Amino acid sequence: MSVHIDIGGLRPEGIAVVPSPLAELGMALHALAEPGHHPGLQGWVTGVTARLDPHLADRMCEADFLWRTTFSDLFLACAGVPGGATLPGATLAEDLDLLDKLTDEQFVDAALEFTCALAYGSEGPHALSDPEVRRRAVDLAASRGPQQTRFTERLLVDPPGVRAWLRQFLMDCDDAFFAETWSRLRHPLAAEARHKTDLLRHKGLSEALASVSSALSLDETAGRITVDKLTEGRTVTADGGLLLVPTSLGRPHLMVLHRYQWQPVLHYPVSSPELAAPPSVEQLTLRMTALSHPVRMRICRHLARSAYTTGELAQAHGMTAPEISRHLGVLKKAGLITTRRRGRYVLHQLDVSVVARLGSDFLEGILR
């Protein structure tokens, strides 16, 4: 599974790397709502939450489906402006002005993306004009609670009122905590944008994408960027451009805006040298499959503590050496074990750092 961006005919000057204060505020709200997604931000989340006005905290809950589970395209509103070449604003006020340029249909459809299952990558009925879509939106909102139901009903009845509410809410968040955060983040993000722009100019798109994430690849012959994700989608730059938006608060999320008739956007976390590159979806599938077998889990328990030969593992598990070898082959193909030779002995050992990245619960289980 992957998301494809067709870039046939895209000119080099049509690619831009620009930070967005509105996108960063959206990611800040996501981190505050789902701190478990961002363990590296625990200190920041705790500090902001401790001094947050209770009234503003309550307002955060009114429309948190726009940022809790994932990240609404409304926070990259520049991509929805007709022409496919609008850049994010330099300030939050400028970004909010771009949000105001979206039509009511664009605003409502983007706001209902996570509760209404509207058509995303293709043209479909609009919630404001299709009674069936409206009914489904309210029904699905009801399954998520009365607060979300009230917001959805307001959104469908009075889009201008909700738009004004959201703009004021985001400005209040800026006054309460984001302005201080943005003053600290905007300079490193601007430096990141300059660095990626230099890479694009001197080494080309392929090199720039590789520096963004190992999950991105470019097929120059086919004119297509592939984003390795557990989802499927396709979009085109057509007569517009391609926008790369760096984020300091977004790790580990690599997001692709591929909404129908919106400018494609890669919203990516600024790289951190101490973090290893994320595994591909294929690698992740191999690892989860390898660890799902009870025999291989028991083998991992041994290999997490020390290095063993195939014969030693066969004796410990009451199995034949060929049977153990087959299980070791699966674990090795998934990149979960290392093998080294000592004289005439071949020793296998679990790569604990790789397993730790898959989940602490599993690692604690095999080390218990």
PDB file of C-alpha atoms in Angstrom, residues 56-252:
ATOM      1  CA  LEU A  56      -9.873  27.355  26.384  1.00  0.00           C
ATOM      2  CA  ALA A  57      -9.273  23.709  27.345  1.00  0.00           C
ATOM      3  CA  ASP A  58     -13.035  23.115  27.154  1.00  0.00           C
ATOM      4  CA  ARG A  59     -13.203  24.776  23.743  1.00  0.00           C
ATOM      5  CA  MET A  60     -10.432  22.480  22.532  1.00  0.00           C
ATOM      6  CA  CYS A  61     -12.797  19.556  23.034  1.00  0.00           C
ATOM      7  CA  GLU A  62     -15.565  21.029  20.873  1.00  0.00           C
ATOM      8  CA  ALA A  63     -13.915  20.237  17.549  1.00  0.00           C
ATOM      9  CA  ASP A  64     -10.999  18.032  18.555  1.00  0.00           C
ATOM     10  CA  PHE A  65     -11.866  15.490  15.856  1.00  0.00           C
ATOM     11  CA  LEU A  66     -10.133  17.943  13.502  1.00  0.00           C
ATOM     12  CA  TRP A  67      -6.794  17.169  15.145  1.00  0.00           C
ATOM     13  CA  ARG A  68      -7.074  14.347  17.693  1.00  0.00           C
ATOM     14  CA  THR A  69      -7.007  11.175  15.585  1.00  0.00           C
ATOM     15  CA  THR A  70      -4.987  12.710  12.800  1.00  0.00           C
ATOM     16  CA  PHE A  71      -4.560  16.083  11.158  1.00  0.00           C
ATOM     17  CA  SER A  72      -7.248  17.915   9.151  1.00  0.00           C
ATOM     18  CA  ASP A  73      -6.411  19.352   5.737  1.00  0.00           C
ATOM     19  CA  LEU A  74      -7.889  22.624   7.018  1.00  0.00           C
ATOM     20  CA  PHE A  75      -4.515  23.263   8.644  1.00  0.00           C
ATOM     21  CA  LEU A  76      -2.948  23.256   5.162  1.00  0.00           C
ATOM     22  CA  ALA A  77      -5.583  25.541   3.702  1.00  0.00           C
ATOM     23  CA  CYS A  78      -3.149  27.037   1.177  1.00  0.00           C
ATOM     24  CA  ALA A  79      -3.398  23.757  -0.763  1.00  0.00           C
ATOM     25  CA  GLY A  80      -7.110  24.291  -1.368  1.00  0.00           C
ATOM     26  CA  VAL A  81      -6.783  27.754  -2.923  1.00  0.00           C
ATOM     27  CA  PRO A  82      -7.461  27.474  -6.686  1.00  0.00           C
ATOM     28  CA  GLY A  83      -4.414  27.413  -8.925  1.00  0.00           C
ATOM     29  CA  GLY A  84      -2.415  24.838  -6.988  1.00  0.00           C
ATOM     30  CA  ALA A  85       0.498  27.182  -6.350  1.00  0.00           C
ATOM     31  CA  THR A  86      -0.396  29.140  -3.209  1.00  0.00           C
ATOM     32  CA  LEU A  87       2.239  29.039  -0.468  1.00  0.00           C
ATOM     33  CA  PRO A  88       1.612  29.073   3.296  1.00  0.00           C
ATOM     34  CA  GLY A  89       1.536  32.445   4.993  1.00  0.00           C
ATOM     35  CA  ALA A  90       4.553  33.830   6.798  1.00  0.00           C
ATOM     36  CA  THR A  91       2.426  34.470   9.882  1.00  0.00           C
ATOM     37  CA  LEU A  92      -0.519  32.736  11.468  1.00  0.00           C
ATOM     38  CA  ALA A  93      -2.760  35.664  10.502  1.00  0.00           C
ATOM     39  CA  GLU A  94      -1.774  35.254   6.842  1.00  0.00           C
ATOM     40  CA  ASP A  95      -2.403  31.510   7.018  1.00  0.00           C
ATOM     41  CA  LEU A  96      -5.827  32.145   8.561  1.00  0.00           C
ATOM     42  CA  ASP A  97      -6.599  34.517   5.698  1.00  0.00           C
ATOM     43  CA  LEU A  98      -5.910  31.622   3.314  1.00  0.00           C
ATOM     44  CA  LEU A  99      -8.277  29.458   5.364  1.00  0.00           C
ATOM     45  CA  ASP A 100     -10.932  32.118   4.769  1.00  0.00           C
ATOM     46  CA  LYS A 101     -10.434  31.732   1.015  1.00  0.00           C
ATOM     47  CA  LEU A 102     -11.778  28.159   1.028  1.00  0.00           C
ATOM     48  CA  THR A 103     -15.365  27.829  -0.113  1.00  0.00           C
ATOM     49  CA  ASP A 104     -17.960  26.671   2.394  1.00  0.00           C
ATOM     50  CA  GLU A 105     -18.104  23.331   0.530  1.00  0.00           C
ATOM     51  CA  GLN A 106     -14.333  22.875   0.840  1.00  0.00           C
ATOM     52  CA  PHE A 107     -14.347  23.854   4.499  1.00  0.00           C
ATOM     53  CA  VAL A 108     -17.220  21.580   5.500  1.00  0.00           C
ATOM     54  CA  ASP A 109     -16.003  18.562   3.494  1.00  0.00           C
ATOM     55  CA  ALA A 110     -12.500  18.874   4.972  1.00  0.00           C
ATOM     56  CA  ALA A 111     -13.901  19.306   8.475  1.00  0.00           C
ATOM     57  CA  LEU A 112     -16.049  16.176   8.114  1.00  0.00           C
ATOM     58  CA  GLU A 113     -13.300  14.007   6.633  1.00  0.00           C
ATOM     59  CA  PHE A 114     -12.841  11.882   9.750  1.00  0.00           C
ATOM     60  CA  THR A 115     -16.508  11.518  10.655  1.00  0.00           C
ATOM     61  CA  CYS A 116     -18.300  11.203   7.346  1.00  0.00           C
ATOM     62  CA  ALA A 117     -16.073   9.081   5.082  1.00  0.00           C
ATOM     63  CA  LEU A 118     -16.518  11.496   2.183  1.00  0.00           C
ATOM     64  CA  ALA A 119     -14.835  10.889  -1.159  1.00  0.00           C
ATOM     65  CA  TYR A 120     -11.264  12.103  -0.715  1.00  0.00           C
ATOM     66  CA  GLY A 121      -9.172  11.362  -3.777  1.00  0.00           C
ATOM     67  CA  SER A 122     -11.978  11.783  -6.288  1.00  0.00           C
ATOM     68  CA  GLU A 123     -14.947  14.032  -6.901  1.00  0.00           C
ATOM     69  CA  GLY A 124     -17.984  13.163  -4.824  1.00  0.00           C
ATOM     70  CA  PRO A 125     -21.149  14.634  -3.321  1.00  0.00           C
ATOM     71  CA  HIS A 126     -20.777  17.576  -0.942  1.00  0.00           C
ATOM     72  CA  ALA A 127     -22.181  17.509   2.562  1.00  0.00           C
ATOM     73  CA  LEU A 128     -23.808  20.907   2.103  1.00  0.00           C
ATOM     74  CA  SER A 129     -25.724  19.887  -1.020  1.00  0.00           C
ATOM     75  CA  ASP A 130     -26.407  16.160  -0.662  1.00  0.00           C
ATOM     76  CA  PRO A 131     -29.089  15.193   1.907  1.00  0.00           C
ATOM     77  CA  GLU A 132     -27.798  11.629   2.220  1.00  0.00           C
ATOM     78  CA  VAL A 133     -24.275  12.805   2.994  1.00  0.00           C
ATOM     79  CA  ARG A 134     -25.658  15.250   5.570  1.00  0.00           C
ATOM     80  CA  ARG A 135     -27.670  12.495   7.245  1.00  0.00           C
ATOM     81  CA  ARG A 136     -24.676  10.178   7.351  1.00  0.00           C
ATOM     82  CA  ALA A 137     -22.486  12.919   8.796  1.00  0.00           C
ATOM     83  CA  VAL A 138     -24.882  13.496  11.689  1.00  0.00           C
ATOM     84  CA  ASP A 139     -25.366   9.750  12.292  1.00  0.00           C
ATOM     85  CA  LEU A 140     -21.629   9.096  12.423  1.00  0.00           C
ATOM     86  CA  ALA A 141     -21.059  12.123  14.643  1.00  0.00           C
ATOM     87  CA  ALA A 142     -23.724  10.798  17.034  1.00  0.00           C
ATOM     88  CA  SER A 143     -21.743   7.598  17.452  1.00  0.00           C
ATOM     89  CA  ARG A 144     -18.854   9.705  18.740  1.00  0.00           C
ATOM     90  CA  GLY A 145     -20.790  11.629  21.365  1.00  0.00           C
ATOM     91  CA  PRO A 146     -23.118  14.593  21.890  1.00  0.00           C
ATOM     92  CA  GLN A 147     -20.390  17.224  21.668  1.00  0.00           C
ATOM     93  CA  GLN A 148     -19.322  16.129  18.212  1.00  0.00           C
ATOM     94  CA  THR A 149     -22.961  15.827  17.151  1.00  0.00           C
ATOM     95  CA  ARG A 150     -23.640  19.434  18.182  1.00  0.00           C
ATOM     96  CA  PHE A 151     -20.579  20.679  16.323  1.00  0.00           C
ATOM     97  CA  THR A 152     -21.475  18.747  13.164  1.00  0.00           C
ATOM     98  CA  GLU A 153     -25.036  20.044  13.189  1.00  0.00           C
ATOM     99  CA  ARG A 154     -23.750  23.608  13.605  1.00  0.00           C
ATOM    100  CA  LEU A 155     -21.268  23.065  10.794  1.00  0.00           C
ATOM    101  CA  LEU A 156     -23.972  21.889   8.387  1.00  0.00           C
ATOM    102  CA  VAL A 157     -26.469  24.612   9.312  1.00  0.00           C
ATOM    103  CA  ASP A 158     -24.141  27.590   9.762  1.00  0.00           C
ATOM    104  CA  PRO A 159     -20.746  27.154   8.059  1.00  0.00           C
ATOM    105  CA  PRO A 160     -19.833  30.885   8.314  1.00  0.00           C
ATOM    106  CA  GLY A 161     -20.529  30.835  12.051  1.00  0.00           C
ATOM    107  CA  VAL A 162     -18.341  27.772  12.607  1.00  0.00           C
ATOM    108  CA  ARG A 163     -15.585  29.261  10.454  1.00  0.00           C
ATOM    109  CA  ALA A 164     -15.617  32.405  12.587  1.00  0.00           C
ATOM    110  CA  TRP A 165     -15.598  30.269  15.755  1.00  0.00           C
ATOM    111  CA  LEU A 166     -12.611  28.242  14.529  1.00  0.00           C
ATOM    112  CA  ARG A 167     -10.619  31.312  13.516  1.00  0.00           C
ATOM    113  CA  GLN A 168     -11.189  32.944  16.911  1.00  0.00           C
ATOM    114  CA  PHE A 169     -10.308  29.704  18.695  1.00  0.00           C
ATOM    115  CA  LEU A 170      -7.017  29.391  16.780  1.00  0.00           C
ATOM    116  CA  MET A 171      -6.157  33.025  17.522  1.00  0.00           C
ATOM    117  CA  ASP A 172      -6.846  32.409  21.215  1.00  0.00           C
ATOM    118  CA  CYS A 173      -4.554  29.354  21.112  1.00  0.00           C
ATOM    119  CA  ASP A 174      -1.903  31.583  19.577  1.00  0.00           C
ATOM    120  CA  ASP A 175      -2.241  34.074  22.444  1.00  0.00           C
ATOM    121  CA  ALA A 176      -2.287  31.335  25.092  1.00  0.00           C
ATOM    122  CA  PHE A 177       0.669  29.198  24.054  1.00  0.00           C
ATOM    123  CA  PHE A 178       1.441  28.956  20.359  1.00  0.00           C
ATOM    124  CA  ALA A 179       3.026  32.357  19.725  1.00  0.00           C
ATOM    125  CA  GLU A 180       5.754  31.522  22.223  1.00  0.00           C
ATOM    126  CA  THR A 181       6.237  28.068  20.701  1.00  0.00           C
ATOM    127  CA  TRP A 182       6.305  29.398  17.135  1.00  0.00           C
ATOM    128  CA  SER A 183       8.891  32.055  18.028  1.00  0.00           C
ATOM    129  CA  ARG A 184      11.175  29.187  19.055  1.00  0.00           C
ATOM    130  CA  LEU A 185      10.410  26.889  16.111  1.00  0.00           C
ATOM    131  CA  ARG A 186      10.149  29.209  13.127  1.00  0.00           C
ATOM    132  CA  HIS A 187      13.870  29.869  12.736  1.00  0.00           C
ATOM    133  CA  PRO A 188      14.930  26.165  12.703  1.00  0.00           C
ATOM    134  CA  LEU A 189      12.050  25.433  10.313  1.00  0.00           C
ATOM    135  CA  ALA A 190      13.131  28.280   8.029  1.00  0.00           C
ATOM    136  CA  ALA A 191      16.675  26.892   8.074  1.00  0.00           C
ATOM    137  CA  GLU A 192      15.313  23.442   7.189  1.00  0.00           C
ATOM    138  CA  ALA A 193      13.367  24.944   4.280  1.00  0.00           C
ATOM    139  CA  ARG A 194      16.490  26.704   2.986  1.00  0.00           C
ATOM    140  CA  HIS A 195      18.496  23.481   3.247  1.00  0.00           C
ATOM    141  CA  LYS A 196      15.913  21.446   1.318  1.00  0.00           C
ATOM    142  CA  THR A 197      15.607  24.215  -1.282  1.00  0.00           C
ATOM    143  CA  ASP A 198      19.378  24.116  -1.806  1.00  0.00           C
ATOM    144  CA  LEU A 199      19.218  20.336  -2.203  1.00  0.00           C
ATOM    145  CA  LEU A 200      16.472  20.698  -4.800  1.00  0.00           C
ATOM    146  CA  ARG A 201      18.439  23.327  -6.704  1.00  0.00           C
ATOM    147  CA  HIS A 202      21.809  21.588  -6.692  1.00  0.00           C
ATOM    148  CA  LYS A 203      21.061  17.853  -6.415  1.00  0.00           C
ATOM    149  CA  GLY A 204      17.503  17.441  -7.625  1.00  0.00           C
ATOM    150  CA  LEU A 205      14.182  16.177  -6.321  1.00  0.00           C
ATOM    151  CA  SER A 206      15.309  12.597  -5.736  1.00  0.00           C
ATOM    152  CA  GLU A 207      18.066  13.683  -3.350  1.00  0.00           C
ATOM    153  CA  ALA A 208      15.769  16.108  -1.551  1.00  0.00           C
ATOM    154  CA  LEU A 209      13.061  13.481  -1.037  1.00  0.00           C
ATOM    155  CA  ALA A 210      15.609  10.975   0.253  1.00  0.00           C
ATOM    156  CA  SER A 211      16.691  13.518   2.856  1.00  0.00           C
ATOM    157  CA  VAL A 212      13.071  14.010   3.937  1.00  0.00           C
ATOM    158  CA  SER A 213      12.284  10.341   4.648  1.00  0.00           C
ATOM    159  CA  SER A 214      13.272   6.851   3.576  1.00  0.00           C
ATOM    160  CA  ALA A 215       9.539   6.293   2.993  1.00  0.00           C
ATOM    161  CA  LEU A 216       9.686   8.579  -0.074  1.00  0.00           C
ATOM    162  CA  SER A 217      10.932   7.446  -3.460  1.00  0.00           C
ATOM    163  CA  LEU A 218      10.980   8.995  -6.916  1.00  0.00           C
ATOM    164  CA  ASP A 219      10.493   7.141 -10.199  1.00  0.00           C
ATOM    165  CA  GLU A 220      11.802   9.712 -12.652  1.00  0.00           C
ATOM    166  CA  THR A 221      10.869   7.629 -15.683  1.00  0.00           C
ATOM    167  CA  ALA A 222       7.248   7.286 -14.611  1.00  0.00           C
ATOM    168  CA  GLY A 223       7.144  10.805 -13.182  1.00  0.00           C
ATOM    169  CA  ARG A 224       5.810   9.601  -9.853  1.00  0.00           C
ATOM    170  CA  ILE A 225       6.580  10.012  -6.175  1.00  0.00           C
ATOM    171  CA  THR A 226       5.662   7.026  -3.993  1.00  0.00           C
ATOM    172  CA  VAL A 227       5.030   7.452  -0.274  1.00  0.00           C
ATOM    173  CA  ASP A 228       5.272   4.165   1.634  1.00  0.00           C
ATOM    174  CA  LYS A 229       2.241   4.287   3.955  1.00  0.00           C
ATOM    175  CA  LEU A 230      -0.436   1.945   5.279  1.00  0.00           C
ATOM    176  CA  THR A 231      -3.011   3.613   3.068  1.00  0.00           C
ATOM    177  CA  GLU A 232      -3.727   3.966  -0.615  1.00  0.00           C
ATOM    178  CA  GLY A 233      -4.205   7.112  -2.633  1.00  0.00           C
ATOM    179  CA  ARG A 234      -3.239   8.987  -5.758  1.00  0.00           C
ATOM    180  CA  THR A 235      -2.979  12.636  -6.678  1.00  0.00           C
ATOM    181  CA  VAL A 236      -1.448  14.764  -9.421  1.00  0.00           C
ATOM    182  CA  THR A 237       0.352  18.070  -9.508  1.00  0.00           C
ATOM    183  CA  ALA A 238      -1.241  18.771 -12.928  1.00  0.00           C
ATOM    184  CA  ASP A 239      -0.828  22.493 -13.685  1.00  0.00           C
ATOM    185  CA  GLY A 240      -0.023  23.316 -10.071  1.00  0.00           C
ATOM    186  CA  GLY A 241       2.966  22.595  -7.893  1.00  0.00           C
ATOM    187  CA  LEU A 242       4.248  20.373  -5.117  1.00  0.00           C
ATOM    188  CA  LEU A 243       4.570  21.717  -1.602  1.00  0.00           C
ATOM    189  CA  LEU A 244       6.820  20.369   1.161  1.00  0.00           C
ATOM    190  CA  VAL A 245       5.992  21.629   4.658  1.00  0.00           C
ATOM    191  CA  PRO A 246       8.418  20.780   7.496  1.00  0.00           C
ATOM    192  CA  THR A 247       7.215  20.366  11.081  1.00  0.00           C
ATOM    193  CA  SER A 248       9.124  20.288  14.367  1.00  0.00           C
ATOM    194  CA  LEU A 249       6.182  18.906  16.372  1.00  0.00           C
ATOM    195  CA  GLY A 250       5.034  16.217  13.955  1.00  0.00           C
ATOM    196  CA  ARG A 251       7.364  13.245  14.449  1.00  0.00           C
ATOM    197  CA  PRO A 252       6.618  10.413  13.717  1.00  0.00           C
TER     198      PRO A 252
END
